[in-house]
Tab-separated table of C-alpha atoms and ligand atoms in Angstrom:
chain	number	residue	atom	x	y	z
A	3	MET	CA	-10.399	1.297	-17.785
A	4	ARG	CA	-7.919	3.168	-16.138
A	5	LEU	CA	-5.164	1.833	-14.203
A	6	TYR	CA	-4.057	3.037	-11.067
A	7	VAL	CA	-1.124	1.928	-9.030
A	8	ASN	CA	-0.696	1.418	-5.491
A	9	ILE	CA	2.330	1.706	-4.433
A	10	ASP	CA	2.533	1.212	-0.673
A	11	HIS	CA	4.833	-1.707	-1.014
A	12	VAL	CA	8.039	-0.010	-2.216
A	13	ALA	CA	7.853	2.365	1.349
A	14	THR	CA	7.464	-1.146	3.109
A	15	LEU	CA	10.329	-2.059	1.620
A	16	ARG	CA	12.211	1.347	2.688
A	17	GLU	CA	10.283	1.309	5.996
A	18	ALA	CA	11.934	-2.234	6.886
A	19	ARG	CA	15.242	-0.520	7.195
A	20	LYS	CA	14.377	2.974	7.833
A	21	THR	CA	16.786	4.373	5.778
A	22	ASP	CA	15.865	6.028	2.406
A	23	GLU	CA	15.786	3.761	-0.574
A	24	PRO	CA	13.727	2.463	-1.909
A	25	ASP	CA	11.842	5.824	-2.362
A	26	PRO	CA	7.986	5.750	-3.403
A	27	VAL	CA	8.162	9.007	-5.408
A	28	ARG	CA	10.767	7.495	-8.188
A	29	ALA	CA	8.494	4.339	-8.053
A	30	ALA	CA	5.695	6.376	-8.590
A	31	VAL	CA	7.999	8.446	-11.870
A	32	MET	CA	8.270	4.769	-13.196
A	33	ALA	CA	4.846	4.021	-12.899
A	34	GLU	CA	3.697	6.799	-14.673
A	35	LEU	CA	6.514	5.849	-17.316
A	36	GLY	CA	5.178	2.439	-17.917
A	37	GLY	CA	1.324	4.178	-17.826
A	38	ALA	CA	-0.003	4.115	-14.949
A	39	GLU	CA	-3.198	7.308	-15.069
A	40	GLY	CA	-2.703	7.469	-11.635
A	41	ILE	CA	-1.348	6.222	-8.238
A	42	THR	CA	-2.447	4.972	-5.314
A	43	VAL	CA	-1.082	5.642	-1.944
A	44	HIS	CA	-2.687	4.381	1.709
A	45	LEU	CA	-1.575	7.392	4.434
A	46	ARG	CA	-2.771	5.003	7.914
A	47	GLU	CA	-3.131	6.271	11.048
A	48	ASP	CA	0.307	4.758	12.023
A	49	ARG	CA	2.217	5.757	9.061
A	50	ARG	CA	3.941	1.683	8.431
A	51	HIS	CA	4.844	2.862	5.214
A	52	ILE	CA	3.737	5.636	3.553
A	53	GLN	CA	5.157	8.890	5.435
A	54	ASP	CA	3.588	12.218	4.817
A	55	ARG	CA	6.647	13.800	3.492
A	56	ASP	CA	6.037	10.984	0.708
A	57	VAL	CA	2.054	12.225	-0.265
A	58	ARG	CA	3.730	16.005	-0.162
A	59	ILE	CA	6.349	15.140	-2.916
A	60	LEU	CA	3.924	13.139	-4.859
A	61	MET	CA	1.564	16.069	-4.890
A	62	GLU	CA	4.523	17.993	-6.618
A	63	THR	CA	5.738	15.088	-8.739
A	64	VAL	CA	2.877	12.914	-9.983
A	65	ARG	CA	1.647	14.376	-13.435
A	66	THR	CA	-1.819	12.048	-13.699
A	67	GLY	CA	-3.169	11.994	-10.360
A	68	VAL	CA	-3.285	11.359	-6.489
A	69	ASN	CA	-5.840	8.525	-5.083
A	70	LEU	CA	-5.254	8.835	-1.122
A	71	GLU	CA	-6.502	6.445	0.200
A	72	ILE	CA	-7.545	7.448	4.044
A	73	ALA	CA	-10.166	6.229	7.237
A	74	ALA	CA	-12.395	8.656	8.174
A	75	GLU	CA	-10.903	9.730	10.885
A	76	ASP	CA	-9.939	13.790	11.624
A	77	GLU	CA	-5.918	13.835	11.922
A	78	VAL	CA	-5.576	12.377	8.085
A	79	VAL	CA	-9.324	14.148	6.574
A	80	ALA	CA	-7.777	17.300	7.936
A	81	ILE	CA	-3.794	16.696	6.433
A	82	THR	CA	-5.437	15.279	2.836
A	83	THR	CA	-8.068	18.498	2.578
A	84	GLU	CA	-4.458	20.800	2.862
A	85	LEU	CA	-2.644	18.287	0.186
A	86	ARG	CA	-5.660	18.149	-1.912
A	87	PRO	CA	-4.887	15.150	-3.974
A	88	PHE	CA	-7.344	14.642	-7.041
A	89	GLN	CA	-9.338	12.009	-5.305
A	90	VAL	CA	-9.744	10.291	-1.934
A	91	THR	CA	-10.654	6.557	-1.053
A	92	LEU	CA	-12.119	6.384	2.201
A	93	VAL	CA	-11.353	2.574	3.912
A	94	PRO	CA	-11.731	0.756	7.256
A	95	GLU	CA	-8.903	0.790	8.929
A	96	ARG	CA	-7.483	-1.815	11.575
A	97	ARG	CA	-4.039	-1.290	13.214
A	98	GLU	CA	-3.245	-4.898	13.719
A	99	GLU	CA	-4.448	-6.097	10.007
A	100	ILE	CA	-1.848	-6.965	7.162
A	101	THR	CA	-4.086	-4.940	4.565
A	102	THR	CA	-6.976	-3.596	3.968
A	103	GLU	CA	-9.960	-6.270	5.238
A	104	GLY	CA	-13.360	-5.936	4.115
A	105	GLY	CA	-15.058	-3.187	2.865
A	106	LEU	CA	-16.426	0.573	4.895
A	107	SER	CA	-19.417	-0.325	7.298
A	108	LEU	CA	-22.133	1.611	6.982
A	109	SER	CA	-24.605	-0.613	8.424
A	110	THR	CA	-25.318	1.964	11.410
A	111	PRO	CA	-26.919	5.769	11.612
A	112	ASP	CA	-23.812	6.284	13.168
A	113	SER	CA	-20.874	4.749	10.484
A	114	ARG	CA	-22.945	6.750	8.244
A	115	THR	CA	-22.760	10.297	9.506
A	116	ARG	CA	-19.152	9.744	10.222
A	117	VAL	CA	-18.346	9.217	6.822
A	118	ARG	CA	-20.897	11.769	5.232
A	119	SER	CA	-18.998	14.491	7.486
A	120	ALA	CA	-15.473	13.111	6.124
A	121	THR	CA	-16.627	13.337	2.183
A	122	ARG	CA	-18.111	16.567	2.839
A	123	ARG	CA	-15.186	18.104	4.275
A	124	LEU	CA	-13.010	16.597	1.866
A	125	GLN	CA	-15.674	17.992	-1.608
A	126	ASP	CA	-15.374	21.162	0.246
A	127	ALA	CA	-11.730	21.069	-0.097
A	128	GLY	CA	-12.811	20.038	-4.090
A	129	ILE	CA	-11.273	16.565	-3.749
A	130	ARG	CA	-13.369	13.758	-5.230
A	131	VAL	CA	-14.285	11.105	-2.765
A	132	SER	CA	-14.821	7.367	-3.696
A	133	LEU	CA	-15.800	4.700	-0.751
A	134	PHE	CA	-13.801	1.093	-0.394
A	135	VAL	CA	-17.125	-0.943	-0.290
A	136	ASP	CA	-18.199	-4.582	-0.078
A	137	PRO	CA	-20.047	-5.447	-3.409
A	138	ASP	CA	-23.401	-5.437	-2.538
A	139	GLU	CA	-26.848	-3.492	-2.330
A	140	ALA	CA	-27.177	-2.091	1.172
A	141	THR	CA	-23.796	-0.575	0.559
A	142	LEU	CA	-23.853	0.473	-2.142
A	143	ARG	CA	-27.087	3.005	-1.904
A	144	HIS	CA	-25.607	4.064	1.537
A	145	SER	CA	-22.678	5.018	-0.381
A	146	ALA	CA	-24.681	7.110	-3.039
A	147	ASP	CA	-26.391	8.723	0.063
A	148	VAL	CA	-24.176	9.894	2.047
A	149	GLY	CA	-22.985	12.143	-0.973
A	150	ALA	CA	-19.737	10.016	-2.471
A	151	GLU	CA	-19.003	10.425	-6.188
A	152	ALA	CA	-17.783	6.534	-6.896
A	153	VAL	CA	-17.257	3.734	-4.810
A	154	GLU	CA	-14.643	1.167	-4.981
A	155	LEU	CA	-15.666	-2.040	-4.890
A	156	HIS	CA	-13.873	-4.649	-2.572
A	157	THR	CA	-12.201	-7.244	-5.034
A	158	GLY	CA	-10.785	-9.106	-2.425
A	159	GLU	CA	-12.998	-12.276	-2.114
A	160	TYR	CA	-13.505	-12.430	-5.399
A	161	ALA	CA	-9.469	-12.593	-5.694
A	162	ASN	CA	-9.321	-15.328	-3.059
A	163	ALA	CA	-12.537	-17.719	-4.323
A	164	ARG	CA	-11.786	-20.599	-7.037
A	165	GLY	CA	-14.049	-22.166	-9.732
A	166	GLU	CA	-17.413	-21.507	-9.052
A	167	GLY	CA	-17.142	-19.575	-5.924
A	168	ARG	CA	-14.623	-16.880	-8.154
A	169	ALA	CA	-17.257	-17.374	-10.869
A	170	ARG	CA	-20.317	-15.908	-8.081
A	171	GLU	CA	-17.994	-13.300	-6.872
A	172	LEU	CA	-17.562	-11.981	-10.882
A	173	THR	CA	-21.258	-12.540	-10.922
A	174	ARG	CA	-21.519	-10.241	-7.845
A	175	LEU	CA	-19.201	-8.218	-8.935
A	176	GLN	CA	-21.048	-7.534	-11.766
A	177	ALA	CA	-24.237	-6.822	-10.456
A	178	ALA	CA	-22.638	-3.832	-8.088
A	179	ALA	CA	-21.303	-2.669	-10.600
A	180	VAL	CA	-24.320	-2.097	-13.227
A	181	LEU	CA	-26.364	-1.033	-9.823
A	182	GLY	CA	-23.783	1.992	-8.325
A	183	GLY	CA	-23.824	3.260	-12.429
A	184	GLU	CA	-28.056	3.300	-11.977
A	185	ILE	CA	-27.449	5.308	-8.468
A	186	GLY	CA	-25.243	7.711	-10.361
A	187	LEU	CA	-22.166	6.409	-9.012
A	188	ALA	CA	-18.727	5.706	-10.775
A	189	VAL	CA	-17.302	2.165	-9.724
A	190	HIS	CA	-13.719	1.462	-9.278
A	191	ALA	CA	-12.913	-2.166	-8.241
A	192	GLY	CA	-9.271	-3.196	-6.397
A	193	HIS	CA	-7.907	-5.413	-3.702
A	194	GLY	CA	-5.914	-8.961	-4.572
A	195	LEU	CA	-5.754	-8.564	-8.289
A	196	THR	CA	-3.137	-10.383	-10.263
A	197	TYR	CA	-2.489	-10.233	-13.510
A	198	GLU	CA	-4.791	-13.494	-14.117
A	199	ASN	CA	-7.467	-12.434	-11.880
A	200	VAL	CA	-8.376	-9.221	-13.575
A	201	ILE	CA	-8.880	-10.272	-16.718
A	202	PRO	CA	-12.611	-11.063	-16.482
A	203	LEU	CA	-12.968	-8.447	-14.305
A	204	ALA	CA	-11.420	-5.678	-16.734
A	205	ALA	CA	-13.558	-7.429	-18.983
A	206	LEU	CA	-16.509	-5.384	-17.725
A	207	PRO	CA	-17.625	-1.829	-19.190
A	208	GLU	CA	-19.311	-0.605	-15.519
A	209	ILE	CA	-15.477	-0.364	-13.579
A	210	GLU	CA	-13.686	2.523	-14.825
A	211	GLU	CA	-10.597	2.349	-12.803
A	212	VAL	CA	-9.287	-0.217	-10.604
A	213	ASN	CA	-6.154	0.075	-7.935
A	214	ILE	CA	-3.513	-2.562	-8.278
A	215	GLY	CA	-0.801	-2.624	-5.714
A	216	HIS	CA	1.138	-6.191	-4.736
A	217	SER	CA	0.641	-8.104	-7.516
A	218	ILE	CA	2.254	-5.214	-9.700
A	219	MET	CA	5.256	-4.451	-6.958
A	220	ALA	CA	6.011	-8.631	-7.203
A	221	ARG	CA	6.196	-8.724	-10.413
A	222	ALA	CA	8.441	-5.298	-10.606
A	223	ILE	CA	11.077	-7.401	-8.280
A	224	LEU	CA	11.262	-10.132	-10.587
A	225	VAL	CA	11.271	-8.993	-13.154
A	226	GLY	CA	14.314	-5.741	-12.272
A	227	MET	CA	16.266	-8.905	-10.193
A	228	GLU	CA	18.667	-9.871	-12.484
A	229	ARG	CA	19.486	-6.794	-13.702
A	230	ALA	CA	20.243	-5.431	-10.060
A	231	VAL	CA	22.174	-8.423	-10.130
A	232	ARG	CA	24.145	-8.186	-13.095
A	233	GLU	CA	25.116	-4.455	-12.369
A	234	MET	CA	25.936	-5.360	-8.747
A	235	ARG	CA	27.970	-8.159	-10.297
A	236	ASP	CA	29.422	-5.852	-13.286
A	237	LEU	CA	31.056	-3.678	-9.846
A	238	LEU	CA	32.238	-5.951	-8.240
A	239	ARG	CA	34.660	-6.923	-10.790
A	240	GLU	CA	35.827	-3.439	-12.363
A	241	ALA	CA	36.125	-1.961	-8.434
A	242	PRO	CA	39.902	-2.726	-7.711
A	243	LEU	CA	41.009	-1.295	-11.323
A	244	ARG	CA	38.746	1.748	-10.873
A	245	VAL	CA	40.487	2.645	-7.362
A	246	ARG	CA	43.668	2.062	-8.663
A	247	GLU	CA	43.214	3.565	-11.543
A	248	PRO	CA	44.328	8.071	-11.219
A	249	GLY	CA	41.445	9.547	-11.772
A	250	GLY	CA	39.112	6.354	-12.589
A	251	TRP	CA	37.416	6.364	-9.108
A	252	VAL	CA	35.361	9.473	-7.881
A	253	PRO	CA	33.589	9.596	-4.152
A	254	PRO	CA	30.193	11.080	-5.307
A	255	LEU	CA	28.485	13.708	-4.101
A	256	GLY	CA	27.227	13.077	-0.532
A	257	TRP	CA	29.614	10.882	0.054
B	21	PXP	N1	-7.716	-0.622	-3.302
B	21	PXP	C1	-7.510	-0.674	-1.928
B	21	PXP	C2	-9.108	-0.135	-1.369
B	21	PXP	C3	-6.832	-1.201	-0.835
B	21	PXP	O1	-6.501	-1.249	0.946
B	21	PXP	C4	-5.322	-1.829	-1.527
B	21	PXP	C5	-4.249	-2.471	-0.765
B	21	PXP	O2	-3.850	-1.463	-0.959
B	21	PXP	C6	-5.975	-1.986	-2.943
B	21	PXP	C7	-6.416	-1.257	-3.780
B	21	PXP	C8	-4.537	-2.706	-4.013
B	21	PXP	O3	-4.461	-4.007	-3.326
B	21	PXP	P1	-3.633	-4.868	-4.110
B	21	PXP	O4	-2.690	-4.921	-3.514
B	21	PXP	O5	-3.603	-6.300	-3.223
B	21	PXP	O6	-3.692	-4.758	-5.535
């Protein structure tokens, strides 16, 4: 099973101050050093976190593969066909949502035409296309019909459920994963996965890729906290000495 690490939250933190740190591009390098098999970012229509600049530089620096999440909208599809990431995951997008809610709707002929057309344009540019969908039979069959190579099963309901509800959601995901394989779709999964709830899901042989963001970013902040604070403490303690010593402190480049 491939692990794709979603680094959108790094950009969210940067955009909170409109500064240049933390840089998602550096985070991607670190994630790859940690063993990520791919890097996922969502170029949202409102550019609330990841910016075009990030995707452009990620395309030049990521050594594994970039999975770009976008809506099936002309503007971002056009940009994406220029950038040519390894893979695109088409997702539904609403400006007011906190994060992606629910899978793509393929229930109407209009929605299928829109997704089919975006899928074709992306594939013509040499990009593999995955659709973020709820784990239900009709949507999976529509996903194959519109020509996608893969589906990412929405695991949000599974993540939110507890007890028997969660067991039911797991069975639903498993059935969807088996069906996906039978109708020729590669099966991915993502949303709300954590260090705890990913375990039974990762044991399903039909799922070949997971996309995980929030839980890994949350842990990264905590496991890095102690070191970050200690480094600032050490700096404060040494500062008077370093400034007073001749040659002890030189302004860095770009000061
Ligand atoms: N997959 C898709 C399609 C998403 O939109 C997201 C959230 O951006 C994820 C996976 C990752 O979800 P989480 O941040 O909850 O791990």
